[in-house]
Amino acid sequence: MAYMSTVVTWQTSTINSEETERLAEKLGSACRGGEIIELMSDLGGGKTTFTRGLVRGIGSKDAVASPTFTISKVYDAGMLTVHHFDFYRLDEPGIMSEELAEVLVDPQAIVVIEWGDIVQHILPEKRLTLKIAQQPDGSRALTFTAPESLAHLIEKAQN
Ligand code: ADP
Ligand code: MG
Protein backbone atom coordinates (compact mmCIF):
# COMPACT_ATOMS: atom_id res chain seq x y z
CA MET A 1 0.00 0.00 0.00
CA ALA A 2 1.26 3.46 -0.87
CA TYR A 3 2.29 5.67 2.01
CA MET A 4 -0.21 8.43 2.62
CA SER A 5 0.37 11.19 5.12
CA THR A 6 -2.52 12.99 6.77
CA VAL A 7 -3.34 16.16 4.93
CA VAL A 8 -5.22 19.24 5.96
CA THR A 9 -7.14 21.24 3.40
CA TRP A 10 -8.91 24.57 3.63
CA GLN A 11 -10.91 26.43 1.05
CA THR A 12 -11.67 30.11 1.19
CA SER A 13 -12.13 33.01 -1.18
CA THR A 14 -10.89 36.57 -1.53
CA ILE A 15 -12.60 39.39 -3.39
CA ASN A 16 -9.53 41.48 -4.21
CA SER A 17 -5.75 41.51 -4.15
CA GLU A 18 -5.63 43.29 -0.77
CA GLU A 19 -7.60 40.48 0.83
CA THR A 20 -5.30 37.89 -0.74
CA GLU A 21 -2.26 39.79 0.55
CA ARG A 22 -3.68 40.04 4.06
CA LEU A 23 -4.39 36.33 4.15
CA ALA A 24 -0.89 35.57 2.89
CA GLU A 25 0.62 37.95 5.44
CA LYS A 26 -1.03 36.06 8.29
CA LEU A 27 0.24 32.77 6.92
CA GLY A 28 3.70 34.26 6.50
CA SER A 29 3.80 35.38 10.12
CA ALA A 30 3.77 31.69 11.12
CA CYS A 31 6.81 30.82 8.99
CA ARG A 32 9.99 30.06 10.91
CA GLY A 33 12.24 28.80 8.11
CA GLY A 34 12.20 25.53 6.22
CA GLU A 35 8.70 26.01 4.80
CA ILE A 36 8.09 25.15 1.16
CA ILE A 37 5.07 26.66 -0.54
CA GLU A 38 3.91 25.80 -4.04
CA LEU A 39 1.48 28.20 -5.72
CA MET A 40 -0.72 27.02 -8.58
CA SER A 41 -3.03 29.02 -10.81
CA ASP A 42 -3.46 30.30 -14.33
CA LEU A 43 -1.62 33.45 -15.38
CA GLY A 44 -2.95 36.40 -13.37
CA GLY A 45 -4.46 34.14 -10.74
CA GLY A 46 -2.70 35.88 -7.87
CA LYS A 47 0.41 33.82 -7.11
CA THR A 48 2.75 36.80 -7.07
CA THR A 49 0.17 38.85 -5.18
CA PHE A 50 -0.01 36.12 -2.54
CA THR A 51 3.80 36.03 -2.37
CA ARG A 52 3.86 39.80 -1.75
CA GLY A 53 1.73 39.41 1.38
CA LEU A 54 3.58 36.31 2.46
CA VAL A 55 6.98 37.99 2.26
CA ARG A 56 5.69 40.94 4.29
CA GLY A 57 4.31 38.55 6.90
CA ILE A 58 7.65 36.78 7.16
CA GLY A 59 9.11 40.13 8.06
CA SER A 60 10.77 41.41 4.90
CA LYS A 61 10.46 44.95 3.62
CA ASP A 62 11.80 43.96 0.19
CA ALA A 63 9.65 44.67 -2.85
CA VAL A 64 8.17 41.57 -4.41
CA ALA A 65 7.86 41.39 -8.16
CA SER A 66 7.36 38.56 -10.57
CA PRO A 67 10.70 36.83 -11.18
CA THR A 68 9.46 35.59 -14.55
CA PHE A 69 12.59 36.70 -16.40
CA THR A 70 15.12 36.06 -13.65
CA ILE A 71 13.50 32.78 -12.47
CA SER A 72 14.46 33.39 -8.86
CA LYS A 73 14.47 36.27 -6.41
CA VAL A 74 15.67 36.40 -2.82
CA TYR A 75 14.14 38.60 -0.11
CA ASP A 76 15.81 39.29 3.21
CA ALA A 77 13.85 38.85 6.42
CA GLY A 78 16.31 39.15 9.28
CA MET A 79 17.71 35.71 9.98
CA LEU A 80 15.50 34.25 7.28
CA THR A 81 15.52 34.50 3.52
CA VAL A 82 12.63 33.99 1.15
CA HIS A 83 13.48 32.36 -2.18
CA HIS A 84 10.86 33.06 -4.82
CA PHE A 85 11.01 30.90 -7.96
CA ASP A 86 8.95 31.26 -11.11
CA PHE A 87 9.43 28.62 -13.82
CA TYR A 88 6.86 30.09 -16.21
CA ARG A 89 7.40 28.86 -19.78
CA LEU A 90 10.65 27.13 -18.94
CA ASP A 91 11.00 23.75 -20.65
CA GLU A 92 13.65 22.49 -18.29
CA PRO A 93 14.97 23.97 -15.06
CA GLY A 94 18.69 23.58 -15.91
CA ILE A 95 21.00 25.18 -13.36
CA MET A 96 17.98 26.50 -11.45
CA SER A 97 17.17 23.00 -10.26
CA GLU A 98 20.49 22.97 -8.38
CA GLU A 99 19.78 26.33 -6.77
CA LEU A 100 16.32 25.11 -5.84
CA ALA A 101 17.63 21.81 -4.45
CA GLU A 102 20.07 23.75 -2.25
CA VAL A 103 17.54 26.11 -0.73
CA LEU A 104 15.00 23.33 -0.19
CA VAL A 105 17.23 21.93 2.53
CA ASP A 106 18.17 25.29 4.06
CA PRO A 107 16.42 25.57 7.47
CA GLN A 108 16.67 29.39 7.32
CA ALA A 109 14.97 29.58 3.94
CA ILE A 110 11.33 29.80 3.01
CA VAL A 111 10.83 28.66 -0.57
CA VAL A 112 7.94 29.84 -2.74
CA ILE A 113 7.44 28.33 -6.19
CA GLU A 114 5.26 29.53 -9.06
CA TRP A 115 4.75 27.31 -12.14
CA GLY A 116 6.57 24.41 -10.49
CA ASP A 117 5.46 21.69 -12.92
CA ILE A 118 8.98 21.07 -14.24
CA VAL A 119 10.49 20.73 -10.74
CA GLN A 120 7.87 18.40 -9.22
CA HIS A 121 10.48 15.64 -8.90
CA ILE A 122 12.64 17.88 -6.68
CA LEU A 123 9.88 19.17 -4.41
CA PRO A 124 9.43 17.34 -1.12
CA GLU A 125 6.06 15.87 -0.24
CA LYS A 126 6.19 17.98 2.91
CA ARG A 127 5.06 21.25 1.39
CA LEU A 128 2.09 23.55 1.49
CA THR A 129 0.25 23.89 -1.78
CA LEU A 130 -2.14 26.67 -2.70
CA LYS A 131 -4.39 26.42 -5.72
CA ILE A 132 -5.97 29.68 -6.81
CA ALA A 133 -8.92 29.66 -9.19
CA GLN A 134 -10.31 32.79 -10.80
CA GLN A 135 -14.07 32.97 -10.47
CA PRO A 136 -16.48 34.50 -13.02
CA ASP A 137 -17.10 37.44 -10.66
CA GLY A 138 -13.37 38.17 -10.41
CA SER A 139 -12.94 36.77 -6.92
CA ARG A 140 -10.45 33.99 -6.23
CA ALA A 141 -11.14 30.58 -4.75
CA LEU A 142 -8.15 29.47 -2.69
CA THR A 143 -7.51 25.86 -1.71
CA PHE A 144 -4.73 25.21 0.76
CA THR A 145 -3.38 21.70 1.27
CA ALA A 146 -0.68 20.76 3.74
CA PRO A 147 0.66 17.79 5.62
CA GLU A 148 -0.05 17.75 9.37
CA SER A 149 3.38 19.22 10.08
CA LEU A 150 2.46 22.42 8.20
CA ALA A 151 -1.16 22.64 9.32
CA HIS A 152 -0.29 25.49 11.70
CA LEU A 153 0.34 27.72 8.68
CA ILE A 154 -3.22 27.20 7.50
CA GLU A 155 -4.53 27.72 11.03
CA LYS A 156 -2.73 31.04 11.22
CA ALA A 157 -4.27 32.15 7.93
CA GLN A 158 -7.73 31.24 9.27
CA ASN A 159 -7.56 33.55 12.26
P1 ADP B 1 0.13 35.41 -11.07
O1 ADP B 1 1.41 35.58 -10.31
O2 ADP B 1 -0.66 34.22 -10.62
O3 ADP B 1 0.31 35.42 -12.55
P2 ADP B 1 -0.43 38.11 -10.16
O4 ADP B 1 -0.43 38.06 -8.68
O5 ADP B 1 0.79 38.63 -10.85
O6 ADP B 1 -0.82 36.66 -10.74
O7 ADP B 1 -1.65 38.96 -10.69
C1 ADP B 1 -2.93 38.86 -10.14
C2 ADP B 1 -3.78 40.01 -10.67
O8 ADP B 1 -5.15 39.81 -10.32
C3 ADP B 1 -3.36 41.34 -10.08
O9 ADP B 1 -3.52 42.34 -11.06
C4 ADP B 1 -4.36 41.53 -8.95
O10 ADP B 1 -4.58 42.89 -8.62
C5 ADP B 1 -5.62 40.92 -9.56
N1 ADP B 1 -6.58 40.39 -8.57
C6 ADP B 1 -7.92 40.65 -8.58
N2 ADP B 1 -8.54 40.02 -7.58
C7 ADP B 1 -7.60 39.34 -6.91
C8 ADP B 1 -7.64 38.49 -5.75
N3 ADP B 1 -8.78 38.18 -5.11
N4 ADP B 1 -6.48 37.96 -5.34
C9 ADP B 1 -5.32 38.23 -5.98
N5 ADP B 1 -5.22 39.02 -7.07
C10 ADP B 1 -6.35 39.58 -7.54
MG1 MG C 1 3.42 35.43 -10.94
mmCIF file of C-alpha atoms in Angstrom, residues 49-156:
data_model
loop_
_atom_site.group_PDB
_atom_site.id
_atom_site.type_symbol
_atom_site.label_atom_id
_atom_site.label_comp_id
_atom_site.label_asym_id
_atom_site.label_seq_id
_atom_site.Cartn_x
_atom_site.Cartn_y
_atom_site.Cartn_z
ATOM 1 C CA THR A 49 0.170 38.855 -5.176
ATOM 2 C CA PHE A 50 -0.005 36.120 -2.541
ATOM 3 C CA THR A 51 3.801 36.031 -2.374
ATOM 4 C CA ARG A 52 3.859 39.801 -1.748
ATOM 5 C CA GLY A 53 1.727 39.407 1.380
ATOM 6 C CA LEU A 54 3.580 36.308 2.461
ATOM 7 C CA VAL A 55 6.983 37.993 2.265
ATOM 8 C CA ARG A 56 5.688 40.936 4.287
ATOM 9 C CA GLY A 57 4.307 38.548 6.900
ATOM 10 C CA ILE A 58 7.647 36.779 7.156
ATOM 11 C CA GLY A 59 9.111 40.134 8.061
ATOM 12 C CA SER A 60 10.772 41.407 4.904
ATOM 13 C CA LYS A 61 10.464 44.951 3.619
ATOM 14 C CA ASP A 62 11.802 43.965 0.186
ATOM 15 C CA ALA A 63 9.653 44.668 -2.847
ATOM 16 C CA VAL A 64 8.166 41.569 -4.407
ATOM 17 C CA ALA A 65 7.861 41.395 -8.163
ATOM 18 C CA SER A 66 7.362 38.561 -10.569
ATOM 19 C CA PRO A 67 10.702 36.827 -11.179
ATOM 20 C CA THR A 68 9.464 35.593 -14.551
ATOM 21 C CA PHE A 69 12.592 36.700 -16.396
ATOM 22 C CA THR A 70 15.120 36.055 -13.651
ATOM 23 C CA ILE A 71 13.497 32.783 -12.471
ATOM 24 C CA SER A 72 14.461 33.392 -8.855
ATOM 25 C CA LYS A 73 14.474 36.273 -6.410
ATOM 26 C CA VAL A 74 15.672 36.402 -2.825
ATOM 27 C CA TYR A 75 14.136 38.596 -0.114
ATOM 28 C CA ASP A 76 15.813 39.287 3.213
ATOM 29 C CA ALA A 77 13.851 38.847 6.415
ATOM 30 C CA GLY A 78 16.308 39.154 9.278
ATOM 31 C CA MET A 79 17.713 35.707 9.982
ATOM 32 C CA LEU A 80 15.502 34.245 7.280
ATOM 33 C CA THR A 81 15.524 34.497 3.519
ATOM 34 C CA VAL A 82 12.635 33.995 1.149
ATOM 35 C CA HIS A 83 13.476 32.358 -2.180
ATOM 36 C CA HIS A 84 10.859 33.059 -4.820
ATOM 37 C CA PHE A 85 11.009 30.903 -7.957
ATOM 38 C CA ASP A 86 8.953 31.263 -11.115
ATOM 39 C CA PHE A 87 9.431 28.623 -13.820
ATOM 40 C CA TYR A 88 6.862 30.093 -16.210
ATOM 41 C CA ARG A 89 7.396 28.862 -19.784
ATOM 42 C CA LEU A 90 10.646 27.132 -18.935
ATOM 43 C CA ASP A 91 11.001 23.749 -20.646
ATOM 44 C CA GLU A 92 13.648 22.487 -18.295
ATOM 45 C CA PRO A 93 14.973 23.972 -15.059
ATOM 46 C CA GLY A 94 18.694 23.579 -15.906
ATOM 47 C CA ILE A 95 21.000 25.184 -13.358
ATOM 48 C CA MET A 96 17.983 26.496 -11.452
ATOM 49 C CA SER A 97 17.173 22.997 -10.265
ATOM 50 C CA GLU A 98 20.493 22.975 -8.383
ATOM 51 C CA GLU A 99 19.780 26.332 -6.767
ATOM 52 C CA LEU A 100 16.316 25.108 -5.841
ATOM 53 C CA ALA A 101 17.627 21.814 -4.451
ATOM 54 C CA GLU A 102 20.065 23.751 -2.253
ATOM 55 C CA VAL A 103 17.536 26.110 -0.730
ATOM 56 C CA LEU A 104 15.002 23.334 -0.192
ATOM 57 C CA VAL A 105 17.232 21.925 2.530
ATOM 58 C CA ASP A 106 18.169 25.289 4.063
ATOM 59 C CA PRO A 107 16.425 25.571 7.469
ATOM 60 C CA GLN A 108 16.667 29.394 7.323
ATOM 61 C CA ALA A 109 14.974 29.585 3.943
ATOM 62 C CA ILE A 110 11.331 29.801 3.009
ATOM 63 C CA VAL A 111 10.829 28.661 -0.572
ATOM 64 C CA VAL A 112 7.938 29.842 -2.740
ATOM 65 C CA ILE A 113 7.435 28.335 -6.190
ATOM 66 C CA GLU A 114 5.256 29.529 -9.059
ATOM 67 C CA TRP A 115 4.754 27.313 -12.136
ATOM 68 C CA GLY A 116 6.573 24.408 -10.491
ATOM 69 C CA ASP A 117 5.464 21.689 -12.924
ATOM 70 C CA ILE A 118 8.975 21.073 -14.240
ATOM 71 C CA VAL A 119 10.486 20.733 -10.741
ATOM 72 C CA GLN A 120 7.874 18.400 -9.218
ATOM 73 C CA HIS A 121 10.477 15.640 -8.903
ATOM 74 C CA ILE A 122 12.635 17.879 -6.678
ATOM 75 C CA LEU A 123 9.881 19.168 -4.408
ATOM 76 C CA PRO A 124 9.426 17.341 -1.120
ATOM 77 C CA GLU A 125 6.062 15.875 -0.236
ATOM 78 C CA LYS A 126 6.190 17.980 2.908
ATOM 79 C CA ARG A 127 5.057 21.251 1.392
ATOM 80 C CA LEU A 128 2.087 23.552 1.494
ATOM 81 C CA THR A 129 0.249 23.894 -1.784
ATOM 82 C CA LEU A 130 -2.135 26.672 -2.696
ATOM 83 C CA LYS A 131 -4.394 26.416 -5.720
ATOM 84 C CA ILE A 132 -5.971 29.682 -6.807
ATOM 85 C CA ALA A 133 -8.922 29.658 -9.194
ATOM 86 C CA GLN A 134 -10.307 32.792 -10.802
ATOM 87 C CA GLN A 135 -14.073 32.966 -10.467
ATOM 88 C CA PRO A 136 -16.478 34.501 -13.019
ATOM 89 C CA ASP A 137 -17.105 37.436 -10.663
ATOM 90 C CA GLY A 138 -13.374 38.171 -10.405
ATOM 91 C CA SER A 139 -12.937 36.772 -6.924
ATOM 92 C CA ARG A 140 -10.449 33.991 -6.234
ATOM 93 C CA ALA A 141 -11.143 30.583 -4.748
ATOM 94 C CA LEU A 142 -8.151 29.466 -2.693
ATOM 95 C CA THR A 143 -7.507 25.865 -1.706
ATOM 96 C CA PHE A 144 -4.725 25.205 0.761
ATOM 97 C CA THR A 145 -3.384 21.699 1.266
ATOM 98 C CA ALA A 146 -0.684 20.759 3.741
ATOM 99 C CA PRO A 147 0.656 17.789 5.620
ATOM 100 C CA GLU A 148 -0.055 17.746 9.368
ATOM 101 C CA SER A 149 3.379 19.225 10.082
ATOM 102 C CA LEU A 150 2.461 22.421 8.200
ATOM 103 C CA ALA A 151 -1.165 22.639 9.323
ATOM 104 C CA HIS A 152 -0.285 25.488 11.701
ATOM 105 C CA LEU A 153 0.339 27.724 8.678
ATOM 106 C CA ILE A 154 -3.223 27.200 7.495
ATOM 107 C CA GLU A 155 -4.533 27.715 11.026
ATOM 108 C CA LYS A 156 -2.726 31.037 11.222
#
